[in-house]
PDB file of C-alpha atoms in Angstrom:
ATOM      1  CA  UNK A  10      14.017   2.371  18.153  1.00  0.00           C
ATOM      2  CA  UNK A  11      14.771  -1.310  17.550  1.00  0.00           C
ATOM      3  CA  UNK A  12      15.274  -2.625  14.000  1.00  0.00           C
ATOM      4  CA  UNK A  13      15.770  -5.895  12.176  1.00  0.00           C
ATOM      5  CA  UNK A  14      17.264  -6.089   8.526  1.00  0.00           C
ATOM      6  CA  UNK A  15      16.532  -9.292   6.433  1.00  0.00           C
ATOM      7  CA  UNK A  16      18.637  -8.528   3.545  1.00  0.00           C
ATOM      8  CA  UNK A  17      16.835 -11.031   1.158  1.00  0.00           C
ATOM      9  CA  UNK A  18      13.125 -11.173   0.441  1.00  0.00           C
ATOM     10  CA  UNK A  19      13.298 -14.599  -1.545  1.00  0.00           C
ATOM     11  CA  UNK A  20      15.634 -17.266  -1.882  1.00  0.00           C
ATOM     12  CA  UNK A  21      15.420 -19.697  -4.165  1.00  0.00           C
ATOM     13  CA  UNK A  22      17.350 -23.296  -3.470  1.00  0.00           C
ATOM     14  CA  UNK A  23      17.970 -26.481  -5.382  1.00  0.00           C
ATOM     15  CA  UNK A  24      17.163 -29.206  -2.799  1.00  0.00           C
ATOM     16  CA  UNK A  25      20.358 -30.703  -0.819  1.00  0.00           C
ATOM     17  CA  UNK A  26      22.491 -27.332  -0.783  1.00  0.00           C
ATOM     18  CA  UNK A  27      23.126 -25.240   2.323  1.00  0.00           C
ATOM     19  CA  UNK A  28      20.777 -22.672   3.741  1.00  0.00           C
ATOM     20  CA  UNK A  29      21.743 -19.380   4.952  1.00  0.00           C
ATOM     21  CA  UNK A  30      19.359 -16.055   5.625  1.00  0.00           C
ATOM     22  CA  UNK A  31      20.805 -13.441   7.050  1.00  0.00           C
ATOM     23  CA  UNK A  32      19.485 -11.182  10.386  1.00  0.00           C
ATOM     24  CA  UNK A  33      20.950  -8.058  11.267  1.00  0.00           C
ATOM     25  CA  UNK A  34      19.802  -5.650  14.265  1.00  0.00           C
ATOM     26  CA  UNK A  35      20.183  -2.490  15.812  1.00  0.00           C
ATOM     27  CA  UNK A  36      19.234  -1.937  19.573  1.00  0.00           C
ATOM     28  CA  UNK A  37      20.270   0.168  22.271  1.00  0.00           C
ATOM     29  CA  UNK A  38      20.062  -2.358  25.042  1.00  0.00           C
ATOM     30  CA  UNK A  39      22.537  -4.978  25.342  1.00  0.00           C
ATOM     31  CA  UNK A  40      19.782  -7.940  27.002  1.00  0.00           C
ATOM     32  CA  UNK A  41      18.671  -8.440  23.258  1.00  0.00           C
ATOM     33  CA  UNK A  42      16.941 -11.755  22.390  1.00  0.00           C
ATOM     34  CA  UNK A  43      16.712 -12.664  19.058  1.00  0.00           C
ATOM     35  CA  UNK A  44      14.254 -15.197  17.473  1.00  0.00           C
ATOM     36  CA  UNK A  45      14.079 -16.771  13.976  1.00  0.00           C
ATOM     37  CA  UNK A  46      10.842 -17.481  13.317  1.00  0.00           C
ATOM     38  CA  UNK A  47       9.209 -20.132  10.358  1.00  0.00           C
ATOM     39  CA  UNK A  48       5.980 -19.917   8.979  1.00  0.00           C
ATOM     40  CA  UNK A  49       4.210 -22.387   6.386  1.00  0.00           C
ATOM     41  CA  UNK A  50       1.771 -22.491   4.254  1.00  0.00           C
ATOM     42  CA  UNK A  51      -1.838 -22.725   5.850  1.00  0.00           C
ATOM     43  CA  UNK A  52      -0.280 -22.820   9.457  1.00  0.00           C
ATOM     44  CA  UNK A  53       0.391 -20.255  11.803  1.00  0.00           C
ATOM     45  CA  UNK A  54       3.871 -18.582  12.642  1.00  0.00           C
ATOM     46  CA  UNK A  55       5.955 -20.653  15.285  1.00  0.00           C
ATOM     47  CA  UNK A  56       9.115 -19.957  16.514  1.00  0.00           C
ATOM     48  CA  UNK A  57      12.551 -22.086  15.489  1.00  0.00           C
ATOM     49  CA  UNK A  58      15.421 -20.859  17.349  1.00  0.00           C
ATOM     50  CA  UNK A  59      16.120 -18.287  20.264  1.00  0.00           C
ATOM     51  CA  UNK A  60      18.994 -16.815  22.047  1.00  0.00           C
ATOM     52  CA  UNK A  61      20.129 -14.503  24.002  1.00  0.00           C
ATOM     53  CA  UNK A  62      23.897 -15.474  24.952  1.00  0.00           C
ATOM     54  CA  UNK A  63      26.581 -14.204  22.590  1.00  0.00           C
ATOM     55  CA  UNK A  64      28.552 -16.266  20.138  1.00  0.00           C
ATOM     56  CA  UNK A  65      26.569 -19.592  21.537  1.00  0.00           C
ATOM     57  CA  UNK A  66      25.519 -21.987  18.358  1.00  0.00           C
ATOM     58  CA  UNK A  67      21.662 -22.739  18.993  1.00  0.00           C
ATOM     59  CA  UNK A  68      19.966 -25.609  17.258  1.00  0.00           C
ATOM     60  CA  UNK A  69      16.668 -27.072  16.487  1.00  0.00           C
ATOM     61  CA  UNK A  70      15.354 -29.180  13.653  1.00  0.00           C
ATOM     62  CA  UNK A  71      18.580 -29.091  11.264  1.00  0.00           C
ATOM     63  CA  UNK A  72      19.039 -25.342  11.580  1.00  0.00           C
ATOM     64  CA  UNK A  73      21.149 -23.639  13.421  1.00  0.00           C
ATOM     65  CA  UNK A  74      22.169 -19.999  14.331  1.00  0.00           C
ATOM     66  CA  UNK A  75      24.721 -18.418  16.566  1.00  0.00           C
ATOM     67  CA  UNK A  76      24.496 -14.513  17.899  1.00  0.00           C
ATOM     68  CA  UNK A  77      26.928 -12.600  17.477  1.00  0.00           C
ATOM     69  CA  UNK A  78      26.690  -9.094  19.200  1.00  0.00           C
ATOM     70  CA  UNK A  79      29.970  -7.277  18.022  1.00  0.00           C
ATOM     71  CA  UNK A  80      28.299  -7.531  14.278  1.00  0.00           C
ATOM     72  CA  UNK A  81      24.562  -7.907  15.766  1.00  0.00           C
ATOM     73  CA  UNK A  82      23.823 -10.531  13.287  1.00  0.00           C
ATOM     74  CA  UNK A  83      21.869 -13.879  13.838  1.00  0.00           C
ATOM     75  CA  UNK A  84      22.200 -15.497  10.550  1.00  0.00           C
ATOM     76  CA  UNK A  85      19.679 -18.722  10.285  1.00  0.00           C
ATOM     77  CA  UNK A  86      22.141 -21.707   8.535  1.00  0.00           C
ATOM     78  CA  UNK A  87      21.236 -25.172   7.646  1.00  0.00           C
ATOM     79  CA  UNK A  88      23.602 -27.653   6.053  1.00  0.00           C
ATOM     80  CA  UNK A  89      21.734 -29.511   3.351  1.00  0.00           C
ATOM     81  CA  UNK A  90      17.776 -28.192   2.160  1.00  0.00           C
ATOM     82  CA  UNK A  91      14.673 -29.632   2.320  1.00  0.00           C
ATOM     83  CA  UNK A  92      11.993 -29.325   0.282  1.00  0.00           C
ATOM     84  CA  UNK A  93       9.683 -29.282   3.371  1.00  0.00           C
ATOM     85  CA  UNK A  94      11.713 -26.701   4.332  1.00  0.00           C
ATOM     86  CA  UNK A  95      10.097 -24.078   1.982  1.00  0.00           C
ATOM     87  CA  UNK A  96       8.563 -21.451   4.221  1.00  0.00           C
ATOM     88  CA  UNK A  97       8.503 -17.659   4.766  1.00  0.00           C
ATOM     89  CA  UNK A  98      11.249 -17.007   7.843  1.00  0.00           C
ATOM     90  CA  UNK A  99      11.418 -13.445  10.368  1.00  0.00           C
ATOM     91  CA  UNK A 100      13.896 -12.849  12.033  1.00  0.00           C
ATOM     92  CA  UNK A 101      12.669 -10.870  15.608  1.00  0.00           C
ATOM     93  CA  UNK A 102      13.722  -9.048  18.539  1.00  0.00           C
ATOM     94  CA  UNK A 103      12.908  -8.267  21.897  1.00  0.00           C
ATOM     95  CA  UNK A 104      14.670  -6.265  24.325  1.00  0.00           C
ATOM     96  CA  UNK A 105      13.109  -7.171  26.696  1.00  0.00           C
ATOM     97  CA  UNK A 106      13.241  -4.108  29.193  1.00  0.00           C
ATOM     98  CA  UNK A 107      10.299  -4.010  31.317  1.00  0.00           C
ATOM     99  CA  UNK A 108       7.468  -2.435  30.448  1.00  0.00           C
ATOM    100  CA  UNK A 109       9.055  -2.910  26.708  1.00  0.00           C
ATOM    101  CA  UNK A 110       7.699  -5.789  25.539  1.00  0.00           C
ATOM    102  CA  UNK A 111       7.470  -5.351  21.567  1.00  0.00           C
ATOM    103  CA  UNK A 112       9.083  -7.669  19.584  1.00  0.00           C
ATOM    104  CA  UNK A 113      10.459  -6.062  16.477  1.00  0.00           C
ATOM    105  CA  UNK A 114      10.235  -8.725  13.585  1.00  0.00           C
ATOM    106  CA  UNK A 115      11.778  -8.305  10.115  1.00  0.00           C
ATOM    107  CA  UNK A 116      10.358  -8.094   6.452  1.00  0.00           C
ATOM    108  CA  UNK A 117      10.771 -11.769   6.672  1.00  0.00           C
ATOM    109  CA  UNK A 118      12.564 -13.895   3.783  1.00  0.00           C
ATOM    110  CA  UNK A 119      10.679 -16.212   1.730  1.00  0.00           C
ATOM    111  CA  UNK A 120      12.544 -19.867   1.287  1.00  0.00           C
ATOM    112  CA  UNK A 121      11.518 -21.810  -1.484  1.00  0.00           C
ATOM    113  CA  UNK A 122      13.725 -25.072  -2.230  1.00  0.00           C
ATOM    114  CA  UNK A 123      13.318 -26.936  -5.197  1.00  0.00           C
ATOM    115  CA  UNK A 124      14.061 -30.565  -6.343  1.00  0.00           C
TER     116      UNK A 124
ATOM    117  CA  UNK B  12      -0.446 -26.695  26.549  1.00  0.00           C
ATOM    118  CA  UNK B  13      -2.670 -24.050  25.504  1.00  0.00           C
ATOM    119  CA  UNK B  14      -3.903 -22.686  22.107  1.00  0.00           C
ATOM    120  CA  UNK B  15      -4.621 -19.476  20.741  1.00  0.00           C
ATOM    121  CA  UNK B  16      -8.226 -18.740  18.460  1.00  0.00           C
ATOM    122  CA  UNK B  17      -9.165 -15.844  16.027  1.00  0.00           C
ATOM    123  CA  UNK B  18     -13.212 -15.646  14.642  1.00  0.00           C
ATOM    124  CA  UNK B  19     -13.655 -15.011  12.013  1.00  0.00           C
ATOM    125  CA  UNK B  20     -11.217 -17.054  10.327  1.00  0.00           C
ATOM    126  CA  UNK B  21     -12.600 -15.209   6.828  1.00  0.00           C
ATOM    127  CA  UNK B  22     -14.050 -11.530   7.289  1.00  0.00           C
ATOM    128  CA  UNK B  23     -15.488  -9.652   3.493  1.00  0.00           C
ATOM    129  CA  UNK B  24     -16.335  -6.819   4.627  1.00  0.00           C
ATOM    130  CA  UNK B  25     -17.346  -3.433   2.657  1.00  0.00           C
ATOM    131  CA  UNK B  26     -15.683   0.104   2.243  1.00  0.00           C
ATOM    132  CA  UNK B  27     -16.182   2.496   5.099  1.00  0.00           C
ATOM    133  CA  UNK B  28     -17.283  -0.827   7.405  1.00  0.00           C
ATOM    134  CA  UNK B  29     -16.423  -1.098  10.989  1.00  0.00           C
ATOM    135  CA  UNK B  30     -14.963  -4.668  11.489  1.00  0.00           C
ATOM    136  CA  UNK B  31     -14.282  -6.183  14.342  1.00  0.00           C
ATOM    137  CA  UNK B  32     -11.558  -9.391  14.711  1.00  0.00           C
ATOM    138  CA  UNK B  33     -11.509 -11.369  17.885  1.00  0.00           C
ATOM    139  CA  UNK B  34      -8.581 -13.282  19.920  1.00  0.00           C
ATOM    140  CA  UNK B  35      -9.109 -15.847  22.648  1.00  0.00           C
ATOM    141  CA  UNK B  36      -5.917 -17.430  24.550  1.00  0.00           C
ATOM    142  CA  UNK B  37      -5.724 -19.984  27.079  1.00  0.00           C
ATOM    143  CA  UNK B  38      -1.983 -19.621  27.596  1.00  0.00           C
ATOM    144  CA  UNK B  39      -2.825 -17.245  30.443  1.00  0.00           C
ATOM    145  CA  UNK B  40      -0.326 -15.156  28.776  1.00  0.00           C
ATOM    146  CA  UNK B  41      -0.043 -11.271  30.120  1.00  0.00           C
ATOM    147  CA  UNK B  42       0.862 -10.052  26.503  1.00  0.00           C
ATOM    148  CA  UNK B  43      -1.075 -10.342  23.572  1.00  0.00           C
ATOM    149  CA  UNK B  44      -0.623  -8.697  20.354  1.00  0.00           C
ATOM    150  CA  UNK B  45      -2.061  -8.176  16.633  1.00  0.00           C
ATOM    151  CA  UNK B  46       0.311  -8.076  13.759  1.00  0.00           C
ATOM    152  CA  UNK B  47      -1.067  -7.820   9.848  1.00  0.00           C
ATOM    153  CA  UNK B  48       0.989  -9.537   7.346  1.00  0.00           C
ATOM    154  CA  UNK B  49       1.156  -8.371   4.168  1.00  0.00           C
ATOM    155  CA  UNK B  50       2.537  -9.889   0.958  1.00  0.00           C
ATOM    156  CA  UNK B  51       6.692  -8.698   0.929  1.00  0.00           C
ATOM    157  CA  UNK B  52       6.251  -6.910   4.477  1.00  0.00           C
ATOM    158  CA  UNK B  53       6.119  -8.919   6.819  1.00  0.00           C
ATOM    159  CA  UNK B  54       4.608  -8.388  10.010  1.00  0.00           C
ATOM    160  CA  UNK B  55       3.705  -5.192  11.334  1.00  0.00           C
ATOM    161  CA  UNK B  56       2.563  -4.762  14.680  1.00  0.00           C
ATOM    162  CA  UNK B  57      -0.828  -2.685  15.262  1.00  0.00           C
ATOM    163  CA  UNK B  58      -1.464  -2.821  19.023  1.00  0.00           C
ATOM    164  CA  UNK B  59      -0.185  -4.765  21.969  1.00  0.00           C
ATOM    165  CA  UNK B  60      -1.129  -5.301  25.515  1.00  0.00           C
ATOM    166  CA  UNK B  61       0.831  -5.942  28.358  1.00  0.00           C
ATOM    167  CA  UNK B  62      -2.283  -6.760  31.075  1.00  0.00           C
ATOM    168  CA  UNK B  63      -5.897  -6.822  31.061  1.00  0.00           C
ATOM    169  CA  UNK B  64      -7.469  -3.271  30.274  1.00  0.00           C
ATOM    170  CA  UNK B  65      -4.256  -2.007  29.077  1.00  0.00           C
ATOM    171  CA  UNK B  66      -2.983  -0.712  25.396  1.00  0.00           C
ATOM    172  CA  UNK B  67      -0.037   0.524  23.541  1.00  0.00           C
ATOM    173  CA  UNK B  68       0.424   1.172  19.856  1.00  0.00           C
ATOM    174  CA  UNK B  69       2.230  -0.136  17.211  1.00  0.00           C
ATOM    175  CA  UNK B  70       3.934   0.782  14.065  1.00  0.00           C
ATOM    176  CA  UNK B  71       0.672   0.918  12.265  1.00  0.00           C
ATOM    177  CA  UNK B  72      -2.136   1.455  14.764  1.00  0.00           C
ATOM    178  CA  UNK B  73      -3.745   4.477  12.873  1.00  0.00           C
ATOM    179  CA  UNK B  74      -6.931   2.965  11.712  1.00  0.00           C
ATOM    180  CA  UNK B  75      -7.612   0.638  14.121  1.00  0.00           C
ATOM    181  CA  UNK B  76      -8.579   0.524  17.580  1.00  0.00           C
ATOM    182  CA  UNK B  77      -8.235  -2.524  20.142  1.00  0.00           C
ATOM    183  CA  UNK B  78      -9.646  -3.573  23.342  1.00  0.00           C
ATOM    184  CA  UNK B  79      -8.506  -5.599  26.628  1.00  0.00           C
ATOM    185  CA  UNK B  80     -11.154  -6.635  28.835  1.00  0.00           C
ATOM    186  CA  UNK B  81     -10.431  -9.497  29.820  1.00  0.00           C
ATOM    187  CA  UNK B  82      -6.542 -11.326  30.197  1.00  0.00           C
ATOM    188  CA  UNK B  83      -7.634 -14.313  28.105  1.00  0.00           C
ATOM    189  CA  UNK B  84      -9.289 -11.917  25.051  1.00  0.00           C
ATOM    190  CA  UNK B  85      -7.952  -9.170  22.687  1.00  0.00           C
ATOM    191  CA  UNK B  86     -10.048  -7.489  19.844  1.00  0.00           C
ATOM    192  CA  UNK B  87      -9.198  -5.220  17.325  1.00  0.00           C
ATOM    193  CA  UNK B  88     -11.669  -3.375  15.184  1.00  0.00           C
ATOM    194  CA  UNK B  89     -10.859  -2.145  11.776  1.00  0.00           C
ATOM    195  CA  UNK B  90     -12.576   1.208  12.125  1.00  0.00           C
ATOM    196  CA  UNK B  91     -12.936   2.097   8.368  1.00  0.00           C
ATOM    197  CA  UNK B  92     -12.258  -0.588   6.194  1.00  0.00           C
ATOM    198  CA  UNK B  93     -10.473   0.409   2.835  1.00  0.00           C
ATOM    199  CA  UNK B  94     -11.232  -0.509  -0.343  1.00  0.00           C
ATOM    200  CA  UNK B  95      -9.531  -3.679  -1.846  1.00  0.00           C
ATOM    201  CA  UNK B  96      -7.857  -4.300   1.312  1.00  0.00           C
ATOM    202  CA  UNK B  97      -6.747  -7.634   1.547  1.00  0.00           C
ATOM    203  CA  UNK B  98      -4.105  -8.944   3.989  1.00  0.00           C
ATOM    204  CA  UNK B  99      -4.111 -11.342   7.453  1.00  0.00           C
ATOM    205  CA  UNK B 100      -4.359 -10.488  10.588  1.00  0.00           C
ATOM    206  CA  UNK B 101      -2.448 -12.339  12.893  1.00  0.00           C
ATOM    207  CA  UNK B 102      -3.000 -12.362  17.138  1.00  0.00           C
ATOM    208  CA  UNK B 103      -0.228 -13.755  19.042  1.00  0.00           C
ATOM    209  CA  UNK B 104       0.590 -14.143  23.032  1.00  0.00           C
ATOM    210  CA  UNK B 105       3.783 -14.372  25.161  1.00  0.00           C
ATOM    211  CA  UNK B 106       5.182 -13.970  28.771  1.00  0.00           C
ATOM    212  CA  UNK B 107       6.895 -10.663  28.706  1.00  0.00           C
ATOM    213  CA  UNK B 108       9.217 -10.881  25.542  1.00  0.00           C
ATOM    214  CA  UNK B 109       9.610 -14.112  25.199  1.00  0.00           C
ATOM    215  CA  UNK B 110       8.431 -16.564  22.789  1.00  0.00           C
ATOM    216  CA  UNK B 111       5.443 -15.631  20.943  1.00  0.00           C
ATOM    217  CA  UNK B 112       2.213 -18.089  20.490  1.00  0.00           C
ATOM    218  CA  UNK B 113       0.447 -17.233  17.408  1.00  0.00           C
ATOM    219  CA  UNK B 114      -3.399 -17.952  16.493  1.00  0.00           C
ATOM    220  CA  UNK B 115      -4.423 -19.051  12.921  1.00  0.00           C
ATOM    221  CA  UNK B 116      -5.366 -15.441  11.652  1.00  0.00           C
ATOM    222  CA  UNK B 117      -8.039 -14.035   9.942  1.00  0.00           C
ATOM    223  CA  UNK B 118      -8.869 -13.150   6.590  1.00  0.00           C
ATOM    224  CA  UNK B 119      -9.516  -9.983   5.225  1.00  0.00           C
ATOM    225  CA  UNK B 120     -11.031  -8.558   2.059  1.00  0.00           C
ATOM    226  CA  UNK B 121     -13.225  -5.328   1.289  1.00  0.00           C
ATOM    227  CA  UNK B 122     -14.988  -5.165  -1.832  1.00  0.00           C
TER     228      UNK B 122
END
């Protein structure tokens, strides 16, 4: 079945330096969406990025991510942290196939920037 | 716009209790779903539903059961609740694997 691998479970920033969590997957279907999703404190879970075309940069709100299906990786990168920023992040991916319509999430990575 | 609601937002319940969490969406979304989210794993996905009256199972579906009966409402009923159990419950809807909407969750503890 599908998978999604979020290597790191925290991470732990100093306000101002880059941001990079890393999203690897394993599917049998080539029509593979991924999604990074953020979720704060108190809120509920919304989604950030989302793509579906290889090696295409997508952006939204300072990050950015680009899939790449010859390493199926969808690494989540921002240039310079927030400390609004700190959040708990998944990774997640659908397939898509009719009939199919789980989306696999990761263990999600836990982003905590400090001043 | 629409919006997604789960009652009880807090739910103490007691070992052995049959529980029952609610989900109302006005998305008019086919697919709904309930994840729990536990501390360091993420979400795990219990049951989903693709239409009205319909179920399929998750990764962790054993101990729980779920019902469809209407498009815009999904349940899913602890059937035994476990001792010190704590973790969130989380109901989300989407069009057919694409972005998910996700309610506010729902709280639970057994004492």
């Amino acid at each position: 079945g599908d998978s999604v691998t979020q290597k790191e479970g925290l991470v732990t920033l100093t306000e101002g330096l880059p941001v990079m969590l890393n999203c690897t997957y394993q599917t049998i279907y080539s029509n593979a969406f991924l999604f990074w999703y953020v979720h704060y404190l108190n809120e509920s879970p919304r989604l950030l990025l989302k793509s579906s075309t290889d090696n295409k940069r997508t952006e939204h709100q300072g990050f950015h991510a680009t899939l790449h299906k010859s390493s199926s990786s969808f690494h989540l990168q921002k240039s310079s942290a927030q400390l609004s920023d700190s959040a708990l992040y998944y990774c997640a991916l659908s397939d898509k196939y009719y009939g199919n319509e789980k989306i696999t999430f990761g263990a999600g990575t836990k982003l905590t920037i400090k001043p | 716009g629409g919006i997604i609601t789960q009652t009880p937002k807090f739910l103490i319940g007691q070992e052995g209790q049959k529980l029952t969490l609610k989900c109302q969406q006005n998305f008019n979304h086919d697919t709904m779903y309930w994840y729990r989210q536990d501390s360091g794993k993420g979400l795990r996905l219990i049951y989903y539903s693709i239409t009205e009256n319909d179920l399929q199972k998750g990764d962790l579906s054993e101990g729980y059961d779920a019902s469809r009966e209407k498009k815009s409402s999904f349940s899913l009923t602890v059937t035994s609740a476990q001792k010190n159990e704590m973790a969130v419950f989380l109901c989300a809807s989407s069009i057919r694997g694409e972005e998910q909407y996700f309610g506010p969750g729902t709280r639970l503890t057994v004492l």
